[in-house]
PDB file of C-alpha atoms and ligand atoms in Angstrom:
ATOM      1  CA  MET V   1      79.633  92.455  88.820  1.00  0.00           C
ATOM      2  CA  SER V   2      83.256  93.501  89.002  1.00  0.00           C
ATOM      3  CA  GLU V   3      86.025  91.385  87.605  1.00  0.00           C
ATOM      4  CA  LYS V   4      87.376  90.474  91.021  1.00  0.00           C
ATOM      5  CA  ASP V   5      84.063  88.939  92.062  1.00  0.00           C
ATOM      6  CA  ALA V   6      84.015  86.617  89.076  1.00  0.00           C
ATOM      7  CA  GLY V   7      84.619  82.934  89.569  1.00  0.00           C
ATOM      8  CA  ASN V   8      84.070  82.618  93.302  1.00  0.00           C
ATOM      9  CA  SER V   9      81.508  84.114  95.612  1.00  0.00           C
ATOM     10  CA  ARG V  10      83.984  85.385  98.256  1.00  0.00           C
ATOM     11  CA  GLY V  11      86.158  87.299  95.806  1.00  0.00           C
ATOM     12  CA  LEU V  12      89.328  85.283  96.366  1.00  0.00           C
ATOM     13  CA  ARG V  13      92.103  85.871  93.846  1.00  0.00           C
ATOM     14  CA  VAL V  14      95.770  85.038  93.428  1.00  0.00           C
ATOM     15  CA  ASP V  15      97.558  88.004  94.984  1.00  0.00           C
ATOM     16  CA  HIS V  16     101.042  86.651  94.379  1.00  0.00           C
ATOM     17  CA  ILE V  17     103.145  83.556  93.939  1.00  0.00           C
ATOM     18  CA  ALA V  18     106.345  83.541  95.984  1.00  0.00           C
ATOM     19  CA  ILE V  19     109.556  81.818  94.970  1.00  0.00           C
ATOM     20  CA  ALA V  20     112.461  81.319  97.381  1.00  0.00           C
ATOM     21  CA  VAL V  21     115.774  82.268  95.759  1.00  0.00           C
ATOM     22  CA  LYS V  22     119.377  82.180  96.939  1.00  0.00           C
ATOM     23  CA  ASN V  23     120.467  85.331  95.148  1.00  0.00           C
ATOM     24  CA  LEU V  24     117.903  88.019  94.437  1.00  0.00           C
ATOM     25  CA  ASP V  25     119.986  90.021  91.979  1.00  0.00           C
ATOM     26  CA  GLU V  26     120.807  86.982  89.821  1.00  0.00           C
ATOM     27  CA  SER V  27     117.193  85.799  89.916  1.00  0.00           C
ATOM     28  CA  LEU V  28     115.886  89.248  88.994  1.00  0.00           C
ATOM     29  CA  LYS V  29     118.209  89.364  86.029  1.00  0.00           C
ATOM     30  CA  PHE V  30     116.818  86.035  84.827  1.00  0.00           C
ATOM     31  CA  TYR V  31     113.161  87.101  85.096  1.00  0.00           C
ATOM     32  CA  LYS V  32     113.902  90.474  83.461  1.00  0.00           C
ATOM     33  CA  ASP V  33     116.058  89.167  80.636  1.00  0.00           C
ATOM     34  CA  GLN V  34     114.103  86.006  79.854  1.00  0.00           C
ATOM     35  CA  PHE V  35     110.512  87.100  80.444  1.00  0.00           C
ATOM     36  CA  GLY V  36     110.792  90.894  80.298  1.00  0.00           C
ATOM     37  CA  LEU V  37     109.074  91.251  83.673  1.00  0.00           C
ATOM     38  CA  GLU V  38     109.282  94.629  85.392  1.00  0.00           C
ATOM     39  CA  VAL V  39     110.231  95.063  89.043  1.00  0.00           C
ATOM     40  CA  ILE V  40     107.545  96.993  90.895  1.00  0.00           C
ATOM     41  CA  ASP V  41     109.261  97.146  94.239  1.00  0.00           C
ATOM     42  CA  ILE V  42     112.107  95.733  96.301  1.00  0.00           C
ATOM     43  CA  GLU V  43     111.540  95.710 100.045  1.00  0.00           C
ATOM     44  CA  VAL V  44     113.254  94.281 103.124  1.00  0.00           C
ATOM     45  CA  VAL V  45     110.724  92.700 105.501  1.00  0.00           C
ATOM     46  CA  GLU V  46     112.761  92.310 108.686  1.00  0.00           C
ATOM     47  CA  GLU V  47     109.988  90.525 110.552  1.00  0.00           C
ATOM     48  CA  GLN V  48     110.020  87.684 108.029  1.00  0.00           C
ATOM     49  CA  GLY V  49     113.768  87.830 107.405  1.00  0.00           C
ATOM     50  CA  VAL V  50     113.525  88.378 103.662  1.00  0.00           C
ATOM     51  CA  ARG V  51     114.331  90.775 100.890  1.00  0.00           C
ATOM     52  CA  VAL V  52     111.370  90.726  98.501  1.00  0.00           C
ATOM     53  CA  ALA V  53     111.252  91.748  94.846  1.00  0.00           C
ATOM     54  CA  LYS V  54     107.795  92.105  93.363  1.00  0.00           C
ATOM     55  CA  LEU V  55     107.429  91.448  89.623  1.00  0.00           C
ATOM     56  CA  ASP V  56     104.471  92.583  87.559  1.00  0.00           C
ATOM     57  CA  VAL V  57     102.709  89.727  85.754  1.00  0.00           C
ATOM     58  CA  GLY V  58      99.425  91.302  84.747  1.00  0.00           C
ATOM     59  CA  ASN V  59      96.674  90.664  87.288  1.00  0.00           C
ATOM     60  CA  THR V  60      99.035  89.188  89.847  1.00  0.00           C
ATOM     61  CA  HIS V  61     102.656  89.260  91.009  1.00  0.00           C
ATOM     62  CA  ILE V  62     105.580  86.962  91.321  1.00  0.00           C
ATOM     63  CA  GLU V  63     107.556  87.650  94.475  1.00  0.00           C
ATOM     64  CA  LEU V  64     111.164  86.560  94.729  1.00  0.00           C
ATOM     65  CA  LEU V  65     112.192  85.968  98.355  1.00  0.00           C
ATOM     66  CA  GLU V  66     115.843  86.111  99.332  1.00  0.00           C
ATOM     67  CA  PRO V  67     116.566  85.160 102.952  1.00  0.00           C
ATOM     68  CA  LEU V  68     118.448  87.754 105.019  1.00  0.00           C
ATOM     69  CA  SER V  69     120.281  84.882 106.746  1.00  0.00           C
ATOM     70  CA  ASP V  70     120.345  81.076 106.943  1.00  0.00           C
ATOM     71  CA  ASP V  71     118.386  80.940 110.220  1.00  0.00           C
ATOM     72  CA  THR V  72     115.284  82.682 108.818  1.00  0.00           C
ATOM     73  CA  PRO V  73     112.234  80.660 107.688  1.00  0.00           C
ATOM     74  CA  VAL V  74     113.110  81.129 103.992  1.00  0.00           C
ATOM     75  CA  GLY V  75     116.796  80.411 104.702  1.00  0.00           C
ATOM     76  CA  LYS V  76     115.817  77.118 106.375  1.00  0.00           C
ATOM     77  CA  PHE V  77     113.406  76.326 103.542  1.00  0.00           C
ATOM     78  CA  ILE V  78     116.204  76.685 100.955  1.00  0.00           C
ATOM     79  CA  ALA V  79     118.619  74.643 103.078  1.00  0.00           C
ATOM     80  CA  GLN V  80     116.093  71.791 103.324  1.00  0.00           C
ATOM     81  CA  ARG V  81     114.477  71.810  99.904  1.00  0.00           C
ATOM     82  CA  GLY V  82     116.509  74.130  97.695  1.00  0.00           C
ATOM     83  CA  PRO V  83     115.144  77.203  95.939  1.00  0.00           C
ATOM     84  CA  GLY V  84     111.626  76.897  94.567  1.00  0.00           C
ATOM     85  CA  LEU V  85     107.939  77.572  95.067  1.00  0.00           C
ATOM     86  CA  HIS V  86     107.564  78.895  98.609  1.00  0.00           C
ATOM     87  CA  HIS V  87     103.932  79.927  98.876  1.00  0.00           C
ATOM     88  CA  ILE V  88     100.827  81.055  97.029  1.00  0.00           C
ATOM     89  CA  CYS V  89      98.984  84.085  98.348  1.00  0.00           C
ATOM     90  CA  LEU V  90      95.231  84.432  98.054  1.00  0.00           C
ATOM     91  CA  GLY V  91      93.852  87.934  98.257  1.00  0.00           C
ATOM     92  CA  VAL V  92      90.730  88.009 100.442  1.00  0.00           C
ATOM     93  CA  ASN V  93      88.177  90.701 101.212  1.00  0.00           C
ATOM     94  CA  ASN V  94      87.961  89.976 104.941  1.00  0.00           C
ATOM     95  CA  ILE V  95      90.837  88.089 106.515  1.00  0.00           C
ATOM     96  CA  GLU V  96      89.162  87.693 109.941  1.00  0.00           C
ATOM     97  CA  CYS V  97      86.151  86.147 108.277  1.00  0.00           C
ATOM     98  CA  GLU V  98      88.314  83.681 106.327  1.00  0.00           C
ATOM     99  CA  LEU V  99      90.391  82.774 109.407  1.00  0.00           C
ATOM    100  CA  ASN V 100      87.255  82.229 111.474  1.00  0.00           C
ATOM    101  CA  LYS V 101      85.883  79.835 108.870  1.00  0.00           C
ATOM    102  CA  LEU V 102      89.163  77.916 108.767  1.00  0.00           C
ATOM    103  CA  LYS V 103      89.358  77.767 112.570  1.00  0.00           C
ATOM    104  CA  ALA V 104      85.762  76.586 112.793  1.00  0.00           C
ATOM    105  CA  ASN V 105      86.774  73.655 110.588  1.00  0.00           C
ATOM    106  CA  SER V 106      89.913  72.936 112.676  1.00  0.00           C
ATOM    107  CA  THR V 107      92.199  73.795 109.763  1.00  0.00           C
ATOM    108  CA  LYS V 108      95.853  73.817 110.766  1.00  0.00           C
ATOM    109  CA  LEU V 109      97.036  77.452 110.716  1.00  0.00           C
ATOM    110  CA  ILE V 110     100.422  79.059 111.216  1.00  0.00           C
ATOM    111  CA  ASP V 111      98.819  82.391 112.166  1.00  0.00           C
ATOM    112  CA  GLU V 112      95.619  82.364 114.212  1.00  0.00           C
ATOM    113  CA  THR V 113      95.404  86.154 113.911  1.00  0.00           C
ATOM    114  CA  PRO V 114      96.539  88.463 111.099  1.00  0.00           C
ATOM    115  CA  ARG V 115      99.907  90.208 111.132  1.00  0.00           C
ATOM    116  CA  ILE V 116     101.370  92.943 108.953  1.00  0.00           C
ATOM    117  CA  GLY V 117     103.252  91.815 105.861  1.00  0.00           C
ATOM    118  CA  ALA V 118     105.052  93.446 102.939  1.00  0.00           C
ATOM    119  CA  GLY V 119     103.413  96.655 101.751  1.00  0.00           C
ATOM    120  CA  GLY V 120     101.234  96.939 104.864  1.00  0.00           C
ATOM    121  CA  ALA V 121      98.784  94.172 103.963  1.00  0.00           C
ATOM    122  CA  ARG V 122      97.262  92.117 106.775  1.00  0.00           C
ATOM    123  CA  ILE V 123      98.359  88.534 106.268  1.00  0.00           C
ATOM    124  CA  ALA V 124      98.105  85.064 107.803  1.00  0.00           C
ATOM    125  CA  PHE V 125      99.583  81.732 106.758  1.00  0.00           C
ATOM    126  CA  VAL V 126      97.724  78.434 106.480  1.00  0.00           C
ATOM    127  CA  HIS V 127      99.835  75.357 107.263  1.00  0.00           C
ATOM    128  CA  PRO V 128     100.966  73.317 104.218  1.00  0.00           C
ATOM    129  CA  LYS V 129      99.675  70.177 105.951  1.00  0.00           C
ATOM    130  CA  ALA V 130      96.162  71.542 105.450  1.00  0.00           C
ATOM    131  CA  THR V 131      96.611  72.519 101.799  1.00  0.00           C
ATOM    132  CA  ASN V 132      98.242  69.442 100.275  1.00  0.00           C
ATOM    133  CA  GLY V 133     101.797  70.588 100.710  1.00  0.00           C
ATOM    134  CA  VAL V 134     101.771  74.232  99.612  1.00  0.00           C
ATOM    135  CA  LEU V 135     102.166  77.030 102.141  1.00  0.00           C
ATOM    136  CA  MET V 136      99.160  79.318 101.621  1.00  0.00           C
ATOM    137  CA  GLU V 137      99.100  82.973 102.558  1.00  0.00           C
ATOM    138  CA  LEU V 138      95.927  85.008 102.956  1.00  0.00           C
ATOM    139  CA  SER V 139      96.207  88.737 102.402  1.00  0.00           C
ATOM    140  CA  GLU V 140      93.831  91.623 102.914  1.00  0.00           C
ATOM    141  CA  TRP V 141      94.861  95.032 101.647  1.00  0.00           C
ATOM    142  CA  PRO V 142      93.927  98.150 103.613  1.00  0.00           C
ATOM    143  CA  GLU V 143      90.672  99.778 102.553  1.00  0.00           C
ATOM    144  CA  GLY V 144      90.949 101.525  99.225  1.00  0.00           C
ATOM    145  CA  THR V 145      94.265 100.033  98.172  1.00  0.00           C
ATOM    146  CA  SER V 146      95.057  96.964  96.149  1.00  0.00           C
ATOM    147  CA  GLY V 147      98.122  94.838  95.719  1.00  0.00           C
ATOM    148  CA  ALA V 148      97.741  94.946  91.973  1.00  0.00           C
ATOM    149  CA  PRO V 149      99.335  97.672  89.870  1.00  0.00           C
ATOM    150  CA  ASP V 150      96.706  99.944  88.350  1.00  0.00           C
TER     151      ASP V 150
HETATM  152 ZN1   ZN Z   1     103.621  86.303 100.285  1.00  0.00          ZN
END
């Protein structure tokens, strides 16, 4: 049995934890200087209105999300609640399968069908009302790739 199958039968794992920040460069400096975390990648995801920095934390990532403008989802989030935990992403083996199960149970979803997220993963968001207040992202990497650094 491989390591990623351990613990739960469907192979779910924490792909990343995303934190909304006002200033990406200042936040990166903090995580580098205080925790020694390395930046894997910085990417602008226009569709979601964010600049994303991915930090290596072993088997998972921390993503820092800086809004491209105030009228983006992350910009509105920061205006309402301040910087902080934005979402947790679960890596899944089959995103359609997971979405179908959630839909069958009438779980409140933001995305009924997958879309393309940072790095080319197929992603969908589950509404925080369904998950006790935390926005939950599901992510399936293309065949043969993985979000984790090897
Ligand atoms: Zn994410």
